[in-house]
PDB file of C-alpha atoms in Angstrom:
ATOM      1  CA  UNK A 959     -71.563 -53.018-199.348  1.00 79.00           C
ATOM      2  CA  UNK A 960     -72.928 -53.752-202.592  1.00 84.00           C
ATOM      3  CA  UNK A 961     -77.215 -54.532-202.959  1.00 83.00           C
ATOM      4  CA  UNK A 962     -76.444 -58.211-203.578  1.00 84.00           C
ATOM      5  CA  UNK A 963     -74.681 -58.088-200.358  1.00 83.00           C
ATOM      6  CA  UNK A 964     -76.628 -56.231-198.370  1.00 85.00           C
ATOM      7  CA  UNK A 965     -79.405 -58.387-199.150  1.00 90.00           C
ATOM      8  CA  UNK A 966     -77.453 -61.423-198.192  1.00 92.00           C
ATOM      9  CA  UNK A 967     -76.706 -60.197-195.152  1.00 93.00           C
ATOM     10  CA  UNK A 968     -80.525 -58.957-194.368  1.00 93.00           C
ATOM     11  CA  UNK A 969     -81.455 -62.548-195.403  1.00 94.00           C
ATOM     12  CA  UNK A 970     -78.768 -64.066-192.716  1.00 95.00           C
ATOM     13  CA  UNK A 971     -80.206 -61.979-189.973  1.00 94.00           C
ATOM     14  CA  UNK A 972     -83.157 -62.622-190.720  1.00 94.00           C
ATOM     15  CA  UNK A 973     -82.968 -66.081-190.045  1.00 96.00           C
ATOM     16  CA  UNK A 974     -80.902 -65.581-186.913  1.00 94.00           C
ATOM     17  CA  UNK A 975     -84.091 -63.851-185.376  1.00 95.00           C
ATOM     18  CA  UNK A 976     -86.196 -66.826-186.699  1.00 95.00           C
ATOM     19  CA  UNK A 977     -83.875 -69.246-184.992  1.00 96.00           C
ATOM     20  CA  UNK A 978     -84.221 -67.554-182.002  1.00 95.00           C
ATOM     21  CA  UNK A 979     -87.917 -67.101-182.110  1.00 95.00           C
ATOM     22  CA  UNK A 980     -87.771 -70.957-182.351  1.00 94.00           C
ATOM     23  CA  UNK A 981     -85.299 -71.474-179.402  1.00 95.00           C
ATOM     24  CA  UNK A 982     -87.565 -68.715-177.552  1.00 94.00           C
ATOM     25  CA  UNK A 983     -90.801 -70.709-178.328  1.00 92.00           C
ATOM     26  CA  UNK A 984     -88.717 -74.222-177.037  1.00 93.00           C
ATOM     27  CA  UNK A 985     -88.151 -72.544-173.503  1.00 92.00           C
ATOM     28  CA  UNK A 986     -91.243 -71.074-172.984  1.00 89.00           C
ATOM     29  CA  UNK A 987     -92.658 -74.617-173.906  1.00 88.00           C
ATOM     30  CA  UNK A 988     -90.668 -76.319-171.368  1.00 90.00           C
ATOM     31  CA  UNK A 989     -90.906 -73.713-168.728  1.00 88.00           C
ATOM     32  CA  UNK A 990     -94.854 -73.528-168.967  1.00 85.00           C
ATOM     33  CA  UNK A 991     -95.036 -77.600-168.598  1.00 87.00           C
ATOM     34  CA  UNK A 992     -92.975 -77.159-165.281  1.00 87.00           C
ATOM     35  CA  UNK A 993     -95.257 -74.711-164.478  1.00 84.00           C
ATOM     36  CA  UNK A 994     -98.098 -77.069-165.367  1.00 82.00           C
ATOM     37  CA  UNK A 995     -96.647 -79.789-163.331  1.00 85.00           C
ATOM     38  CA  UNK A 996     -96.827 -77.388-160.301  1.00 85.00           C
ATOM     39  CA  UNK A 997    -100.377 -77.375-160.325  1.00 83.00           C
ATOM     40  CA  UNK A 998    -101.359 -80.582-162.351  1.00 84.00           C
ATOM     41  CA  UNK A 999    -102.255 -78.632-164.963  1.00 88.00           C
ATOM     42  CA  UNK A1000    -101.848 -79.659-168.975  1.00 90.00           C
ATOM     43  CA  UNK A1001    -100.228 -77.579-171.212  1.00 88.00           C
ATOM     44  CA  UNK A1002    -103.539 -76.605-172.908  1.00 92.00           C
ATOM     45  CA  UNK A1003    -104.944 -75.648-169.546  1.00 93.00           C
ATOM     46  CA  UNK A1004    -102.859 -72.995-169.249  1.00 89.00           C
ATOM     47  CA  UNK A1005    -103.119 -71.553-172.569  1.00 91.00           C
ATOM     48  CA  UNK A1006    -106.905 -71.750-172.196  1.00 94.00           C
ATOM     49  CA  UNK A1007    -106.264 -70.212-168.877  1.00 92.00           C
ATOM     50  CA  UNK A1008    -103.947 -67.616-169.880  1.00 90.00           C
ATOM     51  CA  UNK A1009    -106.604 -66.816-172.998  1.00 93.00           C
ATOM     52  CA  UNK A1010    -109.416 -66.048-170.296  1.00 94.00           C
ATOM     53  CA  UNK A1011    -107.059 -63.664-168.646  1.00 90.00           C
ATOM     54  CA  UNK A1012    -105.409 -62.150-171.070  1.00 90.00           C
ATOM     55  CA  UNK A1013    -109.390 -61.249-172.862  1.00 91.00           C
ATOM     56  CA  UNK A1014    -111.849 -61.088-169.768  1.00 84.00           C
ATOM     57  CA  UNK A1015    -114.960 -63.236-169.802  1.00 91.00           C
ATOM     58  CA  UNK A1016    -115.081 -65.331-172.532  1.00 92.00           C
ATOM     59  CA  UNK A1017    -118.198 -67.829-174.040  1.00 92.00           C
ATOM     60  CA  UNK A1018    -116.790 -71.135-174.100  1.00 93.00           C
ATOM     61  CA  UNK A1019    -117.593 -70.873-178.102  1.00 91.00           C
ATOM     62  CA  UNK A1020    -115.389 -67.853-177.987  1.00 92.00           C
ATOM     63  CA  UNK A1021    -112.594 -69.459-176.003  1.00 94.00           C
ATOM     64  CA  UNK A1022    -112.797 -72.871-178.121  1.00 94.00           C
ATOM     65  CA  UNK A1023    -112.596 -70.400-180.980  1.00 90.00           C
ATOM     66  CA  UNK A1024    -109.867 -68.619-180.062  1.00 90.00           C
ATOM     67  CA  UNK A1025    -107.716 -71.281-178.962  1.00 91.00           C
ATOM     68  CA  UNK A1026    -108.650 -73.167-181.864  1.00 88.00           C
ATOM     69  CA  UNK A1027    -110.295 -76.283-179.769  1.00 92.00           C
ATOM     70  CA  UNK A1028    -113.205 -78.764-180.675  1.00 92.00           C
ATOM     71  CA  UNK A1029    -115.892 -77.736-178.032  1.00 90.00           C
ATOM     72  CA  UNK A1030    -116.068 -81.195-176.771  1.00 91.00           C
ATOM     73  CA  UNK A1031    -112.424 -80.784-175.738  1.00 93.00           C
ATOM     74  CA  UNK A1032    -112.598 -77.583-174.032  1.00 94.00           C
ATOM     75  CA  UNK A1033    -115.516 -78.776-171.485  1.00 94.00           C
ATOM     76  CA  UNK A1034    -112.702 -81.173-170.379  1.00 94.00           C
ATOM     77  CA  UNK A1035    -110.465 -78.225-169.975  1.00 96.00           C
ATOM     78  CA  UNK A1036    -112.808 -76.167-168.584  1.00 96.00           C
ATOM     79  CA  UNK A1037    -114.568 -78.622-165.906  1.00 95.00           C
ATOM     80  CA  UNK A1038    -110.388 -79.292-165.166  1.00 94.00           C
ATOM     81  CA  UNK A1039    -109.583 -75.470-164.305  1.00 95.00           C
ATOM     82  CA  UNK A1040    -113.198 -75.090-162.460  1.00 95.00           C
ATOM     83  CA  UNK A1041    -112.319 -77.924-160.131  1.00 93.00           C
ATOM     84  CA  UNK A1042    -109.023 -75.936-159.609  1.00 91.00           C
ATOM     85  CA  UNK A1043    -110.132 -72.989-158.709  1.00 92.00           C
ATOM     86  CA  UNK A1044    -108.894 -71.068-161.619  1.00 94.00           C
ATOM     87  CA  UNK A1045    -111.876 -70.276-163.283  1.00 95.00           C
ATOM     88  CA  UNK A1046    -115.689 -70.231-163.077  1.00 94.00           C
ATOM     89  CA  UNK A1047    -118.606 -70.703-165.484  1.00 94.00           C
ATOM     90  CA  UNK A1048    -121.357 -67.885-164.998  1.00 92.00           C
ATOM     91  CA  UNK A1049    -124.678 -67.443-166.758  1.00 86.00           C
ATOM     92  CA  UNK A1050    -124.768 -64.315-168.978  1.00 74.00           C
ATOM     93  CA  UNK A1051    -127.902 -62.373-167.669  1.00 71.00           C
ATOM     94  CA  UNK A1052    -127.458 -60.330-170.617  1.00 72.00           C
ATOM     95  CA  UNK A1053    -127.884 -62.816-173.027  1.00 69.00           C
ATOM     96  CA  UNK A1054    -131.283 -63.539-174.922  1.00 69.00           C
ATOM     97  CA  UNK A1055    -130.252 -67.449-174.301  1.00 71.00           C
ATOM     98  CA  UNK A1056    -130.772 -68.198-171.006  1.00 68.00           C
ATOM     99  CA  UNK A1057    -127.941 -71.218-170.980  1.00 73.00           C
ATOM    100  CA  UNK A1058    -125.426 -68.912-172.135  1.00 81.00           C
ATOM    101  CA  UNK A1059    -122.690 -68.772-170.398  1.00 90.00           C
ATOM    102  CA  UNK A1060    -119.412 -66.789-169.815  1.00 92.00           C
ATOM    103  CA  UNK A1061    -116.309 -68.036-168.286  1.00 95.00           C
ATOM    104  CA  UNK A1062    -114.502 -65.927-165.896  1.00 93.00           C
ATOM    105  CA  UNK A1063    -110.919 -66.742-164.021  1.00 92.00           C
ATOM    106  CA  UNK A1064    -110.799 -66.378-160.170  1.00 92.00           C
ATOM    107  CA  UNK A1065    -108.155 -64.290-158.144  1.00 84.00           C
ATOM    108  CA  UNK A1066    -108.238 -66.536-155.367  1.00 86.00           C
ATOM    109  CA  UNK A1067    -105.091 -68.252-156.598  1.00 84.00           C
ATOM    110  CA  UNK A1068    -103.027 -65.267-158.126  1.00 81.00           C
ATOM    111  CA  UNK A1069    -100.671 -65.380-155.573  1.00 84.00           C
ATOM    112  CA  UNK A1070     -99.688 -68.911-156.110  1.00 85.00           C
ATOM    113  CA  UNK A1071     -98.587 -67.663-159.605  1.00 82.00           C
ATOM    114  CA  UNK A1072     -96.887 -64.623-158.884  1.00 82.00           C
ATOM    115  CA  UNK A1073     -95.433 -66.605-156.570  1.00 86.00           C
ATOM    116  CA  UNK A1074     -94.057 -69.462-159.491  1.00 84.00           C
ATOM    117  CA  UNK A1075     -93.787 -66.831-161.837  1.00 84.00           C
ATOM    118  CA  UNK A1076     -91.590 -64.458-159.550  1.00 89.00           C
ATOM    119  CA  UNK A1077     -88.442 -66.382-161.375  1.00 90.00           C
ATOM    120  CA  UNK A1078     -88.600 -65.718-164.518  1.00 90.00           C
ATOM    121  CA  UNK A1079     -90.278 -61.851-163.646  1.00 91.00           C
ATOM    122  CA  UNK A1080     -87.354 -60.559-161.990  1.00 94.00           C
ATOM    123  CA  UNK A1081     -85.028 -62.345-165.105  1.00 95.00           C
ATOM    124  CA  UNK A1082     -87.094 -60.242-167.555  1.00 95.00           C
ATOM    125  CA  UNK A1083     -86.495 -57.166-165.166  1.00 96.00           C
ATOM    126  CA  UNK A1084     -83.002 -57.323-165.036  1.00 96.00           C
ATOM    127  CA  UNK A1085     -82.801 -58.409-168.729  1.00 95.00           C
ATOM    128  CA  UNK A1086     -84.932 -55.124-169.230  1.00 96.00           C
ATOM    129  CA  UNK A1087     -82.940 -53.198-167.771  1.00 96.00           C
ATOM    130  CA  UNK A1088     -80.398 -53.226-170.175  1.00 96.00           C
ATOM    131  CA  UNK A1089     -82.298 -51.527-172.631  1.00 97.00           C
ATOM    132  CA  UNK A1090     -83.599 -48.023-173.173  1.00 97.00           C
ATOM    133  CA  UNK A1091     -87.080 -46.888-173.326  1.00 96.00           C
ATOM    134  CA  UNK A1092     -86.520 -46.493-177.042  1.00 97.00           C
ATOM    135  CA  UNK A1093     -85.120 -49.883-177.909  1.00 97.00           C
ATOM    136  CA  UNK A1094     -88.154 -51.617-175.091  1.00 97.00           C
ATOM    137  CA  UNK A1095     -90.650 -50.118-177.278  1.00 97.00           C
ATOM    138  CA  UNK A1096     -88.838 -51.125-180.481  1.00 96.00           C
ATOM    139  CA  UNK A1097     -88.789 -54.980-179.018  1.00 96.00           C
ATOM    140  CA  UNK A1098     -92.248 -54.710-177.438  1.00 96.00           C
ATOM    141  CA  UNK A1099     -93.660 -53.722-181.058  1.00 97.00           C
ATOM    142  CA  UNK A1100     -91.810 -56.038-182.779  1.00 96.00           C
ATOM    143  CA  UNK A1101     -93.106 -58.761-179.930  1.00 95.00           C
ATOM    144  CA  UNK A1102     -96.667 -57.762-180.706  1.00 95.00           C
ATOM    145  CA  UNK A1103     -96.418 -57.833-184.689  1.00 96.00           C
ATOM    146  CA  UNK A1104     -94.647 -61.440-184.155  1.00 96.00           C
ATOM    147  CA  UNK A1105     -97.909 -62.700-182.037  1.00 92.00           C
ATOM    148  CA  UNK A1106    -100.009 -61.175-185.197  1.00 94.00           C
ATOM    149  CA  UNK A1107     -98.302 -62.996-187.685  1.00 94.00           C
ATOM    150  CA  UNK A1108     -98.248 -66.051-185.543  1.00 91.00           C
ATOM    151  CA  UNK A1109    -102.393 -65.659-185.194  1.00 87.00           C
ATOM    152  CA  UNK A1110    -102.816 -65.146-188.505  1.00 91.00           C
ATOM    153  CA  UNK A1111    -100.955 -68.233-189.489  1.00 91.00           C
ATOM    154  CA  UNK A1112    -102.849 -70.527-187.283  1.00 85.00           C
ATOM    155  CA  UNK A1113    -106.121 -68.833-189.032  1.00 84.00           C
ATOM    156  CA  UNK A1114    -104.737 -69.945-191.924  1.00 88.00           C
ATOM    157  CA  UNK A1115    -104.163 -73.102-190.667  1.00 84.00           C
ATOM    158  CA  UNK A1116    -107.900 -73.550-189.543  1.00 73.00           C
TER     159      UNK A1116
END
């Protein structure tokens, strides 16, 4: 194959794995807002949600920060997911501001989301199970350096 061609063809599936990052993004969209509607919770309340998982205890400046919300909004989300016993707002002993606060999410409910998450789990496992350790790791890196880029954007964005 000649460079020209080669290139062409680098360029075409290139934009196949773009298209289905997109249709990948589409499905997880849809599949988190019938989560959501499970537990009356808004799309944003589960990426807030997921956010305080994912990094521990988080300020509320640090969450609003990192899920790039006005403060204002994410008391809203916050007093939504502390009436629902997903999270709860601590003071921060530590801190040389005594109304500091960190947020922290509860256990008590986990099993209500393994539970609605058990679906698409075992998918992944069988899906997973196609491919060897070697090619896992290849996807997992490439999964991680795709969540980079995709941060980095919305800093940009900011």
């Amino acid at each position: 194959m000649s460079p020209d061609g080669a290139k062409r063809q680098h360029r075409r599936e290139t934009q196949t794995v773009k298209r289905g990052l997109r249709e990948l993004n589409t499905q997880l969209a849809l599949l988190n807002r019938r989560f959501g509607g499970k537990f009356e919770l808004r799309d944003v309340d589960w990426t807030c949600l997921d956010l305080i998982d994912l990094h521990g205890p988080l300020t509320p400046t640090a969450l609003a920060r990192t899920a790039n919300l006005h403060p204002a909004t994410l008391t809203g989300i916050l007093d939504r997911l502390e009436r629902g016993g997903w999270v709860i707002r601590e003071r921060d002993p530590e801190a040389a501001d005594r109304r500091a606060v960190t947020v922290r999410a509860l256990g008590e409910r986990n099993h209500e989301l393994y539970d609605l998450f058990a679906g698409m789990n075992g998918r992944m496992d069988e899906l997973c199970e196609g491919y060897t350790p070697a090619e896992l790791e290849l996807i997992a890196g490439f999964l991680h350096r795709t969540a980079a880029a995709g941060r980095a954007a919305a800093d940009e964005l900011a």
